[in-house]
mmCIF file of C-alpha atoms and ligand atoms in Angstrom:
data_model
loop_
_atom_site.group_PDB
_atom_site.id
_atom_site.type_symbol
_atom_site.label_atom_id
_atom_site.label_comp_id
_atom_site.label_asym_id
_atom_site.label_seq_id
_atom_site.Cartn_x
_atom_site.Cartn_y
_atom_site.Cartn_z
ATOM 1 C CA MET A 534 13.553 -3.850 -64.948
ATOM 2 C CA SER A 535 15.823 -5.044 -61.869
ATOM 3 C CA PRO A 536 19.274 -3.512 -62.542
ATOM 4 C CA GLN A 537 20.786 -7.011 -62.100
ATOM 5 C CA LEU A 538 19.816 -10.143 -64.109
ATOM 6 C CA ALA A 539 18.503 -13.021 -62.256
ATOM 7 C CA ILE A 540 21.342 -15.302 -63.154
ATOM 8 C CA LEU A 541 23.775 -12.685 -61.439
ATOM 9 C CA GLY A 542 21.462 -12.553 -58.428
ATOM 10 C CA GLY A 543 18.763 -9.857 -59.465
ATOM 11 C CA ARG A 544 15.156 -10.303 -59.431
ATOM 12 C CA PRO A 545 13.623 -11.815 -62.182
ATOM 13 C CA THR A 546 11.863 -10.020 -65.037
ATOM 14 C CA PHE A 547 8.624 -12.152 -64.743
ATOM 15 C CA ALA A 548 7.412 -13.124 -61.172
ATOM 16 C CA GLN A 549 5.864 -16.374 -62.567
ATOM 17 C CA PRO A 550 7.383 -18.825 -65.245
ATOM 18 C CA MET A 551 6.139 -17.764 -68.661
ATOM 19 C CA PRO A 552 5.691 -20.936 -71.015
ATOM 20 C CA GLY A 553 7.600 -21.133 -74.364
ATOM 21 C CA ARG A 554 4.263 -21.554 -76.334
ATOM 22 C CA ALA A 555 1.272 -21.439 -74.302
ATOM 23 C CA GLY A 556 -1.829 -22.576 -76.588
ATOM 24 C CA PHE A 557 -4.868 -20.732 -77.892
ATOM 25 C CA PHE A 558 -8.088 -21.612 -76.035
ATOM 26 C CA PRO A 559 -11.684 -20.654 -77.617
ATOM 27 C CA ALA A 560 -13.787 -18.577 -75.453
ATOM 28 C CA ARG A 561 -15.166 -20.480 -72.947
ATOM 29 C CA GLU A 562 -19.098 -19.764 -73.751
ATOM 30 C CA ARG A 563 -18.319 -21.047 -77.266
ATOM 31 C CA PHE A 564 -16.417 -24.036 -75.932
ATOM 32 C CA VAL A 565 -19.611 -25.033 -73.454
ATOM 33 C CA ALA A 566 -21.966 -24.516 -76.300
ATOM 34 C CA ALA A 567 -20.174 -27.037 -78.604
ATOM 35 C CA PHE A 568 -20.095 -29.649 -75.700
ATOM 36 C CA ALA A 569 -23.924 -28.995 -75.060
ATOM 37 C CA GLY A 570 -24.378 -30.381 -78.574
ATOM 38 C CA ILE A 571 -22.426 -33.387 -77.647
ATOM 39 C CA PHE A 572 -24.457 -34.287 -74.619
ATOM 40 C CA GLU A 573 -27.758 -33.615 -76.683
ATOM 41 C CA ARG A 574 -26.414 -36.195 -79.202
ATOM 42 C CA GLN A 575 -25.157 -38.759 -76.849
ATOM 43 C CA TYR A 576 -22.630 -39.617 -79.214
ATOM 44 C CA TYR A 577 -18.862 -39.513 -78.453
ATOM 45 C CA THR A 578 -16.928 -40.898 -81.307
ATOM 46 C CA ASN A 579 -16.455 -43.128 -84.496
ATOM 47 C CA GLN A 580 -17.037 -40.659 -87.291
ATOM 48 C CA GLY A 581 -19.576 -38.492 -85.456
ATOM 49 C CA PRO A 582 -21.244 -35.290 -86.947
ATOM 50 C CA LEU A 583 -18.219 -32.807 -85.585
ATOM 51 C CA ALA A 584 -15.597 -35.201 -86.735
ATOM 52 C CA ALA A 585 -17.358 -35.183 -90.335
ATOM 53 C CA ALA A 586 -17.603 -31.533 -90.279
ATOM 54 C CA LEU A 587 -14.164 -30.857 -89.512
ATOM 55 C CA GLU A 588 -12.903 -33.380 -92.201
ATOM 56 C CA ARG A 589 -15.100 -31.186 -94.634
ATOM 57 C CA ARG A 590 -13.709 -27.821 -93.460
ATOM 58 C CA LEU A 591 -10.114 -29.067 -93.523
ATOM 59 C CA ALA A 592 -10.367 -30.732 -96.819
ATOM 60 C CA GLU A 593 -11.802 -27.351 -98.280
ATOM 61 C CA ARG A 594 -9.206 -25.154 -96.547
ATOM 62 C CA LEU A 595 -6.137 -27.026 -97.229
ATOM 63 C CA GLU A 596 -7.504 -27.567 -100.932
ATOM 64 C CA VAL A 597 -7.312 -31.446 -100.817
ATOM 65 C CA ARG A 598 -9.708 -34.280 -101.724
ATOM 66 C CA HIS A 599 -9.504 -35.803 -98.340
ATOM 67 C CA ALA A 600 -8.728 -34.761 -94.896
ATOM 68 C CA ILE A 601 -8.857 -37.846 -92.495
ATOM 69 C CA CYS A 602 -8.854 -36.674 -88.855
ATOM 70 C CA VAL A 603 -7.061 -38.698 -86.148
ATOM 71 C CA THR A 604 -6.270 -38.949 -82.657
ATOM 72 C CA ASN A 605 -2.772 -37.244 -82.950
ATOM 73 C CA GLY A 606 -0.396 -36.546 -85.348
ATOM 74 C CA THR A 607 2.137 -39.574 -84.144
ATOM 75 C CA VAL A 608 -0.674 -41.956 -84.895
ATOM 76 C CA GLY A 609 -1.325 -40.092 -88.333
ATOM 77 C CA LEU A 610 2.240 -40.682 -89.372
ATOM 78 C CA MET A 611 2.126 -44.256 -88.387
ATOM 79 C CA MET A 612 -1.184 -44.946 -90.180
ATOM 80 C CA ALA A 613 0.352 -43.220 -93.164
ATOM 81 C CA ALA A 614 3.498 -45.355 -93.265
ATOM 82 C CA GLU A 615 1.055 -48.346 -93.119
ATOM 83 C CA ALA A 616 -1.079 -47.444 -95.706
ATOM 84 C CA LEU A 617 1.617 -46.782 -98.164
ATOM 85 C CA GLY A 618 2.876 -50.060 -97.172
ATOM 86 C CA LEU A 619 6.340 -48.396 -96.419
ATOM 87 C CA LYS A 620 9.289 -50.899 -95.435
ATOM 88 C CA GLY A 621 13.042 -50.532 -94.645
ATOM 89 C CA ARG A 622 14.653 -46.977 -94.429
ATOM 90 C CA ILE A 623 13.425 -43.348 -94.735
ATOM 91 C CA VAL A 624 15.280 -40.207 -95.060
ATOM 92 C CA LEU A 625 14.119 -37.231 -92.546
ATOM 93 C CA PRO A 626 16.014 -34.341 -90.932
ATOM 94 C CA ALA A 627 18.039 -34.657 -87.816
ATOM 95 C CA ALA A 628 17.270 -31.064 -87.134
ATOM 96 C CA ALA A 629 13.720 -31.661 -86.129
ATOM 97 C CA PRO A 630 11.632 -32.535 -83.043
ATOM 98 C CA ALA A 631 12.008 -36.478 -82.410
ATOM 99 C CA ALA A 632 8.349 -37.159 -82.955
ATOM 100 C CA PRO A 633 8.498 -38.073 -86.754
ATOM 101 C CA ALA A 634 11.233 -40.489 -86.271
ATOM 102 C CA VAL A 635 9.642 -41.965 -83.313
ATOM 103 C CA ALA A 636 6.539 -42.423 -84.844
ATOM 104 C CA LEU A 637 8.141 -44.044 -88.070
ATOM 105 C CA GLY A 638 10.313 -46.205 -85.906
ATOM 106 C CA TRP A 639 6.735 -47.775 -84.475
ATOM 107 C CA ALA A 640 5.828 -48.366 -87.773
ATOM 108 C CA GLY A 641 8.950 -50.424 -88.321
ATOM 109 C CA LEU A 642 11.186 -47.967 -90.185
ATOM 110 C CA GLU A 643 14.520 -46.917 -89.793
ATOM 111 C CA PRO A 644 15.349 -43.291 -90.168
ATOM 112 C CA VAL A 645 18.465 -41.974 -92.168
ATOM 113 C CA PHE A 646 18.992 -38.479 -91.160
ATOM 114 C CA CYS A 647 19.874 -35.848 -93.452
ATOM 115 C CA ASP A 648 21.301 -32.312 -93.020
ATOM 116 C CA ILE A 649 19.594 -28.980 -93.188
ATOM 117 C CA ASP A 650 20.324 -25.801 -94.682
ATOM 118 C CA ALA A 651 21.162 -24.037 -91.504
ATOM 119 C CA ALA A 652 20.364 -20.405 -92.937
ATOM 120 C CA ARG A 653 16.673 -21.812 -93.694
ATOM 121 C CA LEU A 654 16.418 -24.187 -90.800
ATOM 122 C CA GLN A 655 14.667 -26.446 -93.364
ATOM 123 C CA MET A 656 15.885 -29.503 -95.173
ATOM 124 C CA THR A 657 16.320 -29.363 -98.972
ATOM 125 C CA ALA A 658 16.557 -31.564 -101.987
ATOM 126 C CA ASP A 659 20.364 -31.346 -101.907
ATOM 127 C CA THR A 660 20.673 -32.445 -98.342
ATOM 128 C CA VAL A 661 18.291 -35.464 -99.095
ATOM 129 C CA ALA A 662 20.501 -36.232 -102.185
ATOM 130 C CA GLU A 663 23.608 -36.084 -100.190
ATOM 131 C CA ALA A 664 21.860 -38.441 -97.388
ATOM 132 C CA LEU A 665 20.872 -40.905 -100.294
ATOM 133 C CA ASP A 666 24.365 -40.857 -101.384
ATOM 134 C CA ARG A 667 25.974 -41.702 -98.282
ATOM 135 C CA ALA A 668 23.403 -44.718 -97.872
ATOM 136 C CA ASP A 669 24.736 -45.783 -100.841
ATOM 137 C CA GLY A 670 23.454 -49.447 -101.580
ATOM 138 C CA ASP A 671 20.982 -49.630 -98.778
ATOM 139 C CA ALA A 672 17.434 -49.588 -99.643
ATOM 140 C CA ILE A 673 15.650 -46.578 -99.039
ATOM 141 C CA ALA A 674 11.770 -46.716 -99.345
ATOM 142 C CA ALA A 675 10.783 -43.102 -98.871
ATOM 143 C CA ALA A 676 11.763 -39.549 -97.958
ATOM 144 C CA LEU A 677 9.865 -37.670 -95.375
ATOM 145 C CA GLY A 678 9.492 -33.919 -96.307
ATOM 146 C CA VAL A 679 9.230 -32.206 -92.591
ATOM 147 C CA ASN A 680 8.020 -28.457 -93.031
ATOM 148 C CA LEU A 681 9.155 -27.019 -89.838
ATOM 149 C CA TRP A 682 8.668 -23.742 -87.639
ATOM 150 C CA GLY A 683 6.002 -22.253 -89.766
ATOM 151 C CA GLY A 684 8.421 -22.725 -93.075
ATOM 152 C CA ALA A 685 8.590 -25.639 -95.638
ATOM 153 C CA GLY A 686 11.439 -27.764 -96.807
ATOM 154 C CA ASP A 687 10.863 -27.404 -100.504
ATOM 155 C CA PRO A 688 8.050 -30.040 -100.983
ATOM 156 C CA PRO A 689 7.832 -29.544 -104.966
ATOM 157 C CA GLY A 690 11.843 -29.825 -105.088
ATOM 158 C CA LEU A 691 11.707 -32.934 -102.877
ATOM 159 C CA ALA A 692 8.754 -34.559 -104.575
ATOM 160 C CA ALA A 693 10.804 -34.308 -107.754
ATOM 161 C CA LEU A 694 13.768 -35.879 -106.272
ATOM 162 C CA ALA A 695 11.920 -38.754 -104.722
ATOM 163 C CA GLU A 696 10.250 -39.488 -108.069
ATOM 164 C CA ALA A 697 13.772 -39.512 -109.817
ATOM 165 C CA ARG A 698 14.975 -41.940 -107.144
ATOM 166 C CA GLY A 699 12.249 -44.269 -107.113
ATOM 167 C CA LEU A 700 11.118 -43.230 -103.464
ATOM 168 C CA ALA A 701 7.506 -42.717 -101.983
ATOM 169 C CA PHE A 702 7.298 -39.145 -100.842
ATOM 170 C CA LEU A 703 5.171 -38.024 -97.817
ATOM 171 C CA SER A 704 5.112 -35.018 -95.640
ATOM 172 C CA ASP A 705 5.008 -34.231 -92.002
ATOM 173 C CA SER A 706 3.542 -30.715 -91.731
ATOM 174 C CA ALA A 707 2.752 -31.184 -87.981
ATOM 175 C CA HIS A 708 3.928 -27.312 -87.622
ATOM 176 C CA GLY A 709 2.423 -26.270 -90.973
ATOM 177 C CA PHE A 710 -1.345 -25.737 -90.771
ATOM 178 C CA GLY A 711 -2.092 -22.590 -92.687
ATOM 179 C CA CYS A 712 1.248 -22.234 -94.681
ATOM 180 C CA ALA A 713 1.593 -22.040 -98.197
ATOM 181 C CA VAL A 714 4.216 -22.740 -100.831
ATOM 182 C CA ALA A 715 4.094 -20.329 -103.825
ATOM 183 C CA GLY A 716 0.334 -19.871 -103.025
ATOM 184 C CA THR A 717 -0.523 -23.460 -102.554
ATOM 185 C CA PRO A 718 -1.436 -24.625 -99.001
ATOM 186 C CA LEU A 719 0.619 -27.203 -97.343
ATOM 187 C CA GLY A 720 -1.687 -30.549 -97.461
ATOM 188 C CA GLY A 721 -1.273 -31.512 -101.013
ATOM 189 C CA PHE A 722 2.232 -32.283 -101.541
ATOM 190 C CA GLY A 723 3.430 -35.844 -101.932
ATOM 191 C CA ARG A 724 1.124 -38.947 -101.628
ATOM 192 C CA ALA A 725 0.012 -38.075 -97.957
ATOM 193 C CA GLU A 726 0.866 -35.096 -95.385
ATOM 194 C CA VAL A 727 0.095 -35.220 -91.745
ATOM 195 C CA PHE A 728 -0.570 -32.336 -89.360
ATOM 196 C CA SER A 729 -0.823 -32.145 -85.909
ATOM 197 C CA PHE A 730 -3.683 -30.542 -83.902
ATOM 198 C CA GLY A 731 -1.907 -31.020 -80.492
ATOM 199 C CA PRO A 732 -2.169 -28.566 -77.477
ATOM 200 C CA GLY A 733 0.624 -26.015 -78.566
ATOM 201 C CA LYS A 734 -0.315 -26.000 -82.426
ATOM 202 C CA ILE A 735 -2.216 -22.821 -83.924
ATOM 203 C CA VAL A 736 -5.093 -25.209 -84.579
ATOM 204 C CA THR A 737 -5.432 -27.525 -81.633
ATOM 205 C CA ALA A 738 -7.986 -30.301 -81.041
ATOM 206 C CA THR A 739 -6.602 -30.601 -77.506
ATOM 207 C CA GLU A 740 -4.593 -33.521 -79.114
ATOM 208 C CA GLY A 741 -5.342 -34.524 -82.614
ATOM 209 C CA GLY A 742 -4.193 -34.381 -86.218
ATOM 210 C CA CYS A 743 -5.224 -35.152 -89.650
ATOM 211 C CA VAL A 744 -3.760 -37.148 -92.661
ATOM 212 C CA THR A 745 -4.451 -35.360 -95.838
ATOM 213 C CA THR A 746 -4.425 -36.944 -99.247
ATOM 214 C CA ASN A 747 -5.558 -36.532 -103.160
ATOM 215 C CA ASP A 748 -5.615 -40.198 -103.444
ATOM 216 C CA ASP A 749 -8.717 -41.750 -103.145
ATOM 217 C CA GLU A 750 -7.592 -45.272 -102.644
ATOM 218 C CA LEU A 751 -5.246 -44.122 -100.171
ATOM 219 C CA ALA A 752 -7.630 -42.251 -98.315
ATOM 220 C CA ALA A 753 -10.137 -45.505 -98.242
ATOM 221 C CA ARG A 754 -7.093 -47.555 -96.864
ATOM 222 C CA LEU A 755 -6.259 -44.867 -94.229
ATOM 223 C CA ARG A 756 -10.028 -44.699 -92.918
ATOM 224 C CA ASN A 757 -10.346 -48.327 -92.483
ATOM 225 C CA ILE A 758 -6.698 -48.616 -90.762
ATOM 226 C CA ARG A 759 -8.081 -45.660 -88.413
ATOM 227 C CA SER A 760 -11.317 -47.415 -87.344
ATOM 228 C CA SER A 761 -11.199 -50.845 -86.207
ATOM 229 C CA TYR A 762 -14.951 -50.717 -86.407
ATOM 230 C CA GLY A 763 -15.151 -49.898 -89.857
ATOM 231 C CA ALA A 764 -15.863 -46.734 -91.316
ATOM 232 C CA GLY A 765 -16.224 -45.732 -94.812
ATOM 233 C CA ARG A 766 -15.981 -47.891 -97.980
ATOM 234 C CA PRO A 767 -14.337 -51.171 -96.681
ATOM 235 C CA VAL A 768 -10.939 -51.848 -98.287
ATOM 236 C CA SER A 769 -8.843 -54.860 -97.332
ATOM 237 C CA VAL A 770 -6.107 -53.415 -94.870
ATOM 238 C CA VAL A 771 -3.751 -55.735 -92.740
ATOM 239 C CA ARG A 772 -3.347 -54.076 -89.479
ATOM 240 C CA THR A 773 -6.177 -51.563 -88.347
ATOM 241 C CA ALA A 774 -5.521 -49.124 -85.152
ATOM 242 C CA ASN A 775 -7.637 -46.952 -83.230
ATOM 243 C CA GLY A 776 -6.830 -43.523 -84.685
ATOM 244 C CA ARG A 777 -10.102 -42.209 -84.353
ATOM 245 C CA MET A 778 -10.784 -38.480 -83.243
ATOM 246 C CA SER A 779 -13.492 -38.238 -80.746
ATOM 247 C CA GLU A 780 -16.275 -35.632 -80.891
ATOM 248 C CA ALA A 781 -14.848 -33.441 -78.226
ATOM 249 C CA GLN A 782 -11.493 -33.523 -79.944
ATOM 250 C CA ALA A 783 -13.490 -32.428 -83.325
ATOM 251 C CA ALA A 784 -15.282 -29.587 -81.195
ATOM 252 C CA VAL A 785 -12.540 -28.021 -80.024
ATOM 253 C CA ALA A 786 -10.723 -28.221 -83.472
ATOM 254 C CA LEU A 787 -13.590 -26.557 -84.958
ATOM 255 C CA LEU A 788 -13.720 -23.607 -82.617
ATOM 256 C CA SER A 789 -9.823 -23.277 -82.985
ATOM 257 C CA LEU A 790 -10.219 -23.323 -87.021
ATOM 258 C CA ASP A 791 -12.738 -20.584 -86.588
ATOM 259 C CA ASP A 792 -10.062 -18.578 -84.563
ATOM 260 C CA PHE A 793 -7.128 -19.450 -86.905
ATOM 261 C CA GLU A 794 -6.929 -15.917 -88.578
ATOM 262 C CA ALA A 795 -7.008 -14.114 -85.530
ATOM 263 C CA ASN A 796 -4.502 -16.154 -83.758
ATOM 264 C CA ARG A 797 -2.323 -16.013 -86.811
ATOM 265 C CA ARG A 798 -2.463 -12.224 -86.615
ATOM 266 C CA HIS A 799 -1.598 -12.390 -82.908
ATOM 267 C CA ASN A 800 1.396 -14.206 -83.659
ATOM 268 C CA LEU A 801 2.434 -11.872 -86.567
ATOM 269 C CA ALA A 802 2.031 -9.056 -84.120
ATOM 270 C CA LEU A 803 4.404 -10.541 -81.539
ATOM 271 C CA ARG A 804 6.905 -11.335 -84.245
ATOM 272 C CA CYS A 805 6.816 -7.678 -85.273
ATOM 273 C CA ALA A 806 7.527 -6.922 -81.931
ATOM 274 C CA TYR A 807 10.379 -9.127 -81.434
ATOM 275 C CA GLU A 808 11.565 -7.721 -84.591
ATOM 276 C CA GLU A 809 11.464 -4.185 -83.031
ATOM 277 C CA GLY A 810 12.686 -4.973 -79.816
ATOM 278 C CA LEU A 811 16.038 -6.965 -81.110
ATOM 279 C CA ARG A 812 16.944 -4.059 -83.739
ATOM 280 C CA GLY A 813 20.418 -2.832 -82.777
ATOM 281 C CA ILE A 814 21.185 -5.758 -80.254
ATOM 282 C CA PRO A 815 24.724 -7.101 -81.805
ATOM 283 C CA GLY A 816 24.617 -10.436 -82.722
ATOM 284 C CA ILE A 817 20.772 -11.703 -82.519
ATOM 285 C CA GLY A 818 18.172 -11.609 -85.006
ATOM 286 C CA LEU A 819 15.077 -13.555 -86.373
ATOM 287 C CA VAL A 820 15.228 -16.254 -88.791
ATOM 288 C CA GLU A 821 12.396 -15.742 -91.328
ATOM 289 C CA PRO A 822 10.183 -18.578 -91.985
ATOM 290 C CA ALA A 823 11.802 -20.172 -95.073
ATOM 291 C CA GLY A 824 10.300 -21.738 -98.110
ATOM 292 C CA VAL A 825 6.709 -20.375 -97.819
ATOM 293 C CA SER A 826 4.645 -17.716 -99.530
ATOM 294 C CA THR A 827 2.273 -17.585 -96.276
ATOM 295 C CA SER A 828 3.438 -18.520 -92.717
ATOM 296 C CA ASN A 829 1.358 -19.113 -89.638
ATOM 297 C CA HIS A 830 4.075 -17.523 -87.602
ATOM 298 C CA HIS A 831 3.617 -19.761 -84.758
ATOM 299 C CA TYR A 832 7.309 -20.253 -84.236
ATOM 300 C CA VAL A 833 9.764 -17.082 -83.468
ATOM 301 C CA ILE A 834 13.258 -18.296 -83.851
ATOM 302 C CA ALA A 835 16.217 -16.256 -82.995
ATOM 303 C CA ARG A 836 19.933 -16.657 -84.419
ATOM 304 C CA LEU A 837 22.954 -15.956 -82.380
ATOM 305 C CA ASP A 838 26.387 -15.083 -83.480
ATOM 306 C CA ALA A 839 27.945 -16.177 -80.494
ATOM 307 C CA ALA A 840 30.905 -14.121 -80.944
ATOM 308 C CA ALA A 841 28.967 -11.257 -81.473
ATOM 309 C CA PHE A 842 26.350 -11.731 -78.933
ATOM 310 C CA GLY A 843 28.807 -12.786 -76.347
ATOM 311 C CA MET A 844 27.378 -16.297 -75.621
ATOM 312 C CA GLY A 845 25.655 -19.133 -77.629
ATOM 313 C CA ALA A 846 21.738 -20.391 -77.450
ATOM 314 C CA ALA A 847 22.193 -22.459 -74.597
ATOM 315 C CA ALA A 848 23.628 -19.922 -72.264
ATOM 316 C CA LEU A 849 21.216 -17.251 -73.293
ATOM 317 C CA ALA A 850 18.425 -19.888 -72.600
ATOM 318 C CA GLU A 851 19.773 -20.234 -69.134
ATOM 319 C CA VAL A 852 19.779 -16.612 -68.594
ATOM 320 C CA LEU A 853 16.280 -16.236 -69.848
ATOM 321 C CA ALA A 854 15.099 -19.449 -67.893
ATOM 322 C CA ALA A 855 16.431 -17.270 -64.723
ATOM 323 C CA GLU A 856 14.199 -14.360 -65.827
ATOM 324 C CA ASN A 857 11.145 -16.734 -65.903
ATOM 325 C CA ILE A 858 11.163 -16.592 -69.779
ATOM 326 C CA GLY A 859 10.696 -20.051 -71.418
ATOM 327 C CA ALA A 860 12.992 -19.484 -74.381
ATOM 328 C CA ARG A 861 13.903 -23.046 -75.545
ATOM 329 C CA LEU A 862 16.553 -24.294 -77.865
ATOM 330 C CA LEU A 863 15.261 -25.103 -81.179
ATOM 331 C CA ILE A 864 16.790 -28.342 -80.837
ATOM 332 C CA ALA A 865 19.030 -29.669 -78.107
ATOM 333 C CA ALA A 866 21.217 -31.680 -80.539
ATOM 334 C CA GLY A 867 20.391 -33.360 -83.944
ATOM 335 C CA LEU A 868 18.727 -36.436 -83.833
ATOM 336 C CA HIS A 869 21.667 -38.169 -85.354
ATOM 337 C CA ARG A 870 23.378 -37.344 -82.149
ATOM 338 C CA SER A 871 20.298 -38.450 -79.725
ATOM 339 C CA PHE A 872 19.177 -41.448 -78.148
ATOM 340 C CA PRO A 873 18.393 -44.068 -79.331
ATOM 341 C CA TRP A 874 19.583 -43.132 -82.921
ATOM 342 C CA GLY A 875 22.811 -41.608 -81.900
ATOM 343 C CA ALA A 876 24.481 -44.696 -80.048
ATOM 344 C CA ALA A 877 27.943 -43.974 -78.489
ATOM 345 C CA ASP A 878 29.349 -47.070 -80.426
ATOM 346 C CA ARG A 879 27.952 -45.525 -83.761
ATOM 347 C CA PRO A 880 29.759 -42.422 -85.329
ATOM 348 C CA ALA A 881 27.277 -39.908 -85.990
ATOM 349 C CA ALA A 882 26.906 -38.825 -89.644
ATOM 350 C CA ARG A 883 28.339 -35.537 -90.605
ATOM 351 C CA LEU A 884 25.529 -32.805 -90.613
ATOM 352 C CA PRO A 885 27.085 -29.296 -89.890
ATOM 353 C CA GLY A 886 23.903 -27.559 -91.060
ATOM 354 C CA THR A 887 22.243 -29.460 -88.104
ATOM 355 C CA ASP A 888 24.872 -28.652 -85.493
ATOM 356 C CA ALA A 889 25.132 -25.024 -86.168
ATOM 357 C CA ALA A 890 21.380 -24.776 -85.879
ATOM 358 C CA ALA A 891 21.618 -26.569 -82.419
ATOM 359 C CA ALA A 892 24.300 -24.214 -81.233
ATOM 360 C CA SER A 893 22.840 -21.120 -82.510
ATOM 361 C CA SER A 894 18.649 -21.139 -82.766
ATOM 362 C CA LEU A 895 16.463 -20.311 -79.808
ATOM 363 C CA CYS A 896 12.640 -20.352 -79.787
ATOM 364 C CA LEU A 897 11.160 -17.332 -78.329
ATOM 365 C CA PRO A 898 7.921 -17.232 -76.191
ATOM 366 C CA THR A 899 4.997 -16.801 -78.448
ATOM 367 C CA GLY A 900 1.263 -17.919 -78.561
ATOM 368 C CA ALA A 901 -1.926 -16.765 -76.511
ATOM 369 C CA ALA A 902 -0.057 -16.061 -73.201
ATOM 370 C CA VAL A 903 2.336 -13.440 -74.564
ATOM 371 C CA SER A 904 1.476 -9.634 -75.134
ATOM 372 C CA ILE A 905 3.365 -7.304 -77.215
ATOM 373 C CA GLU A 906 4.311 -5.791 -73.673
ATOM 374 C CA ALA A 907 5.774 -9.004 -72.574
ATOM 375 C CA VAL A 908 7.874 -9.271 -75.678
ATOM 376 C CA ALA A 909 9.317 -5.730 -75.118
ATOM 377 C CA ARG A 910 10.263 -6.845 -71.541
ATOM 378 C CA ILE A 911 11.777 -9.924 -73.019
ATOM 379 C CA CYS A 912 13.843 -8.271 -75.293
ATOM 380 C CA GLU A 913 15.285 -5.738 -72.744
ATOM 381 C CA ALA A 914 16.300 -9.015 -70.779
ATOM 382 C CA ILE A 915 18.137 -10.082 -73.995
ATOM 383 C CA ALA A 916 19.732 -6.725 -74.665
ATOM 384 C CA HIS A 917 20.789 -6.800 -70.699
ATOM 385 C CA ALA A 918 22.155 -10.179 -71.264
ATOM 386 C CA GLN A 919 24.159 -8.986 -74.361
ATOM 387 C CA ARG A 920 25.831 -6.136 -72.448
ATOM 388 C CA THR A 921 26.540 -8.094 -69.459
ATOM 389 C CA ALA A 922 27.884 -11.196 -71.195
ATOM 390 C CA PRO A 923 31.330 -11.241 -69.876
ATOM 391 C CA ALA A 924 30.228 -11.347 -66.152
ATOM 392 C CA ILE A 925 27.471 -13.860 -67.158
ATOM 393 C CA ARG A 926 30.192 -16.018 -68.621
ATOM 394 C CA ALA A 927 32.303 -15.804 -65.567
ATOM 395 C CA ARG A 928 29.414 -17.002 -63.545
ATOM 396 C CA ARG A 929 28.723 -19.693 -65.666
ATOM 397 C CA GLU A 930 32.348 -21.112 -65.942
HETATM 398 C C1 PLP B 1346 7.439 -32.124 -86.340
HETATM 399 C C2 PLP B 1346 6.476 -33.070 -85.811
HETATM 400 N N1 PLP B 1346 5.732 -34.208 -86.045
HETATM 401 C C3 PLP B 1346 4.903 -34.836 -85.654
HETATM 402 C C4 PLP B 1346 4.541 -34.676 -84.369
HETATM 403 C C5 PLP B 1346 3.302 -35.419 -83.389
HETATM 404 O O1 PLP B 1346 2.407 -34.862 -83.527
HETATM 405 P P1 PLP B 1346 1.389 -35.227 -81.997
HETATM 406 O O2 PLP B 1346 1.998 -34.300 -81.012
HETATM 407 O O3 PLP B 1346 0.247 -34.510 -82.623
HETATM 408 O O4 PLP B 1346 1.307 -36.700 -81.989
HETATM 409 C C6 PLP B 1346 5.102 -33.401 -83.552
HETATM 410 C C7 PLP B 1346 4.772 -33.098 -82.431
HETATM 411 O O5 PLP B 1346 4.426 -31.961 -81.910
HETATM 412 C C8 PLP B 1346 5.878 -32.590 -84.497
HETATM 413 O O6 PLP B 1346 6.612 -31.132 -83.950
#
């Protein structure tokens, strides 16, 4: 290791930039064989045999009656809102990626942001109740439970609250494939759940996703919304969309599903290596995936105590970027403070858990491209940053 950190003029830890979360690729031979089948069948899309096989495997794995594969998670959320006939306002957490709020915005819904429990990095029934009380009188149609970072935001508690307040409850489990709450896999909580199989997810279809539900009627609506050419039992829907998953996407997803357990084990080994490497460094530790009995461990999140460590998450991210280490802030700012929701002329809601998470949480590199040896070097760079925090602060100022 260079005696000097790169931000202070030394050589970076890694010669090439290391991405924050490189996707898992299946072995090339299996990929070629799967695509040979597509060429033989000469069939690209609209509920082909691979998409149908994927739906059966997902439904079995997630213990639900229906898994409806779609072209990506964003479209899945839009379709779920349409199939449920949601209109008006919807509660969802501000400490989340923008994708769910954006998708529901396309579906004509207006977000009402709730806070999170900063220790768990998840929404709770209490934070949703607080948002409902804050919105006093304004019709709220639904609550979106967003299960983030390999953890979950108490789906049973949120479902009970939604029922008590007369709201529809659905979940965004884009990050949650393979996670379980008290032994029950994510997928069957609420009217519908939406998963993403995007490029950086633990199960990937290159781009893709699915909507899960145990409601036969809702499933029929979703299938008819998804394909403007019709698929499955016809039911009347007002608006259709092209949300189909192609055979090429389904082929990759099936391979990725085969690799799920191995990839989860790799993630867990990386997490253990981080735990080991960060032990003893003042002011930094890992956040446990909260609310789940099983996690996919696809996200490794460090929490900083700026006073004890010597700098906050944004400063450490900058130091690590100079080392070619792609550690990213968990969220740059809560969505309640971000464009287009946090307009300058509108006072942002008071969401202290969200603000605390933004200041203190950092996603550490994980996934296929990261080795145990690389984690040890990343932890050394973090320890070095802590030891030289005063010099780094002086340089940044
Ligand atoms: C929480 C969350 N919901 C929804 C999505 C949208 O999924 P997709 O990228 O498949 O459209 C994402 C994207 O990563 C996400 O992080």
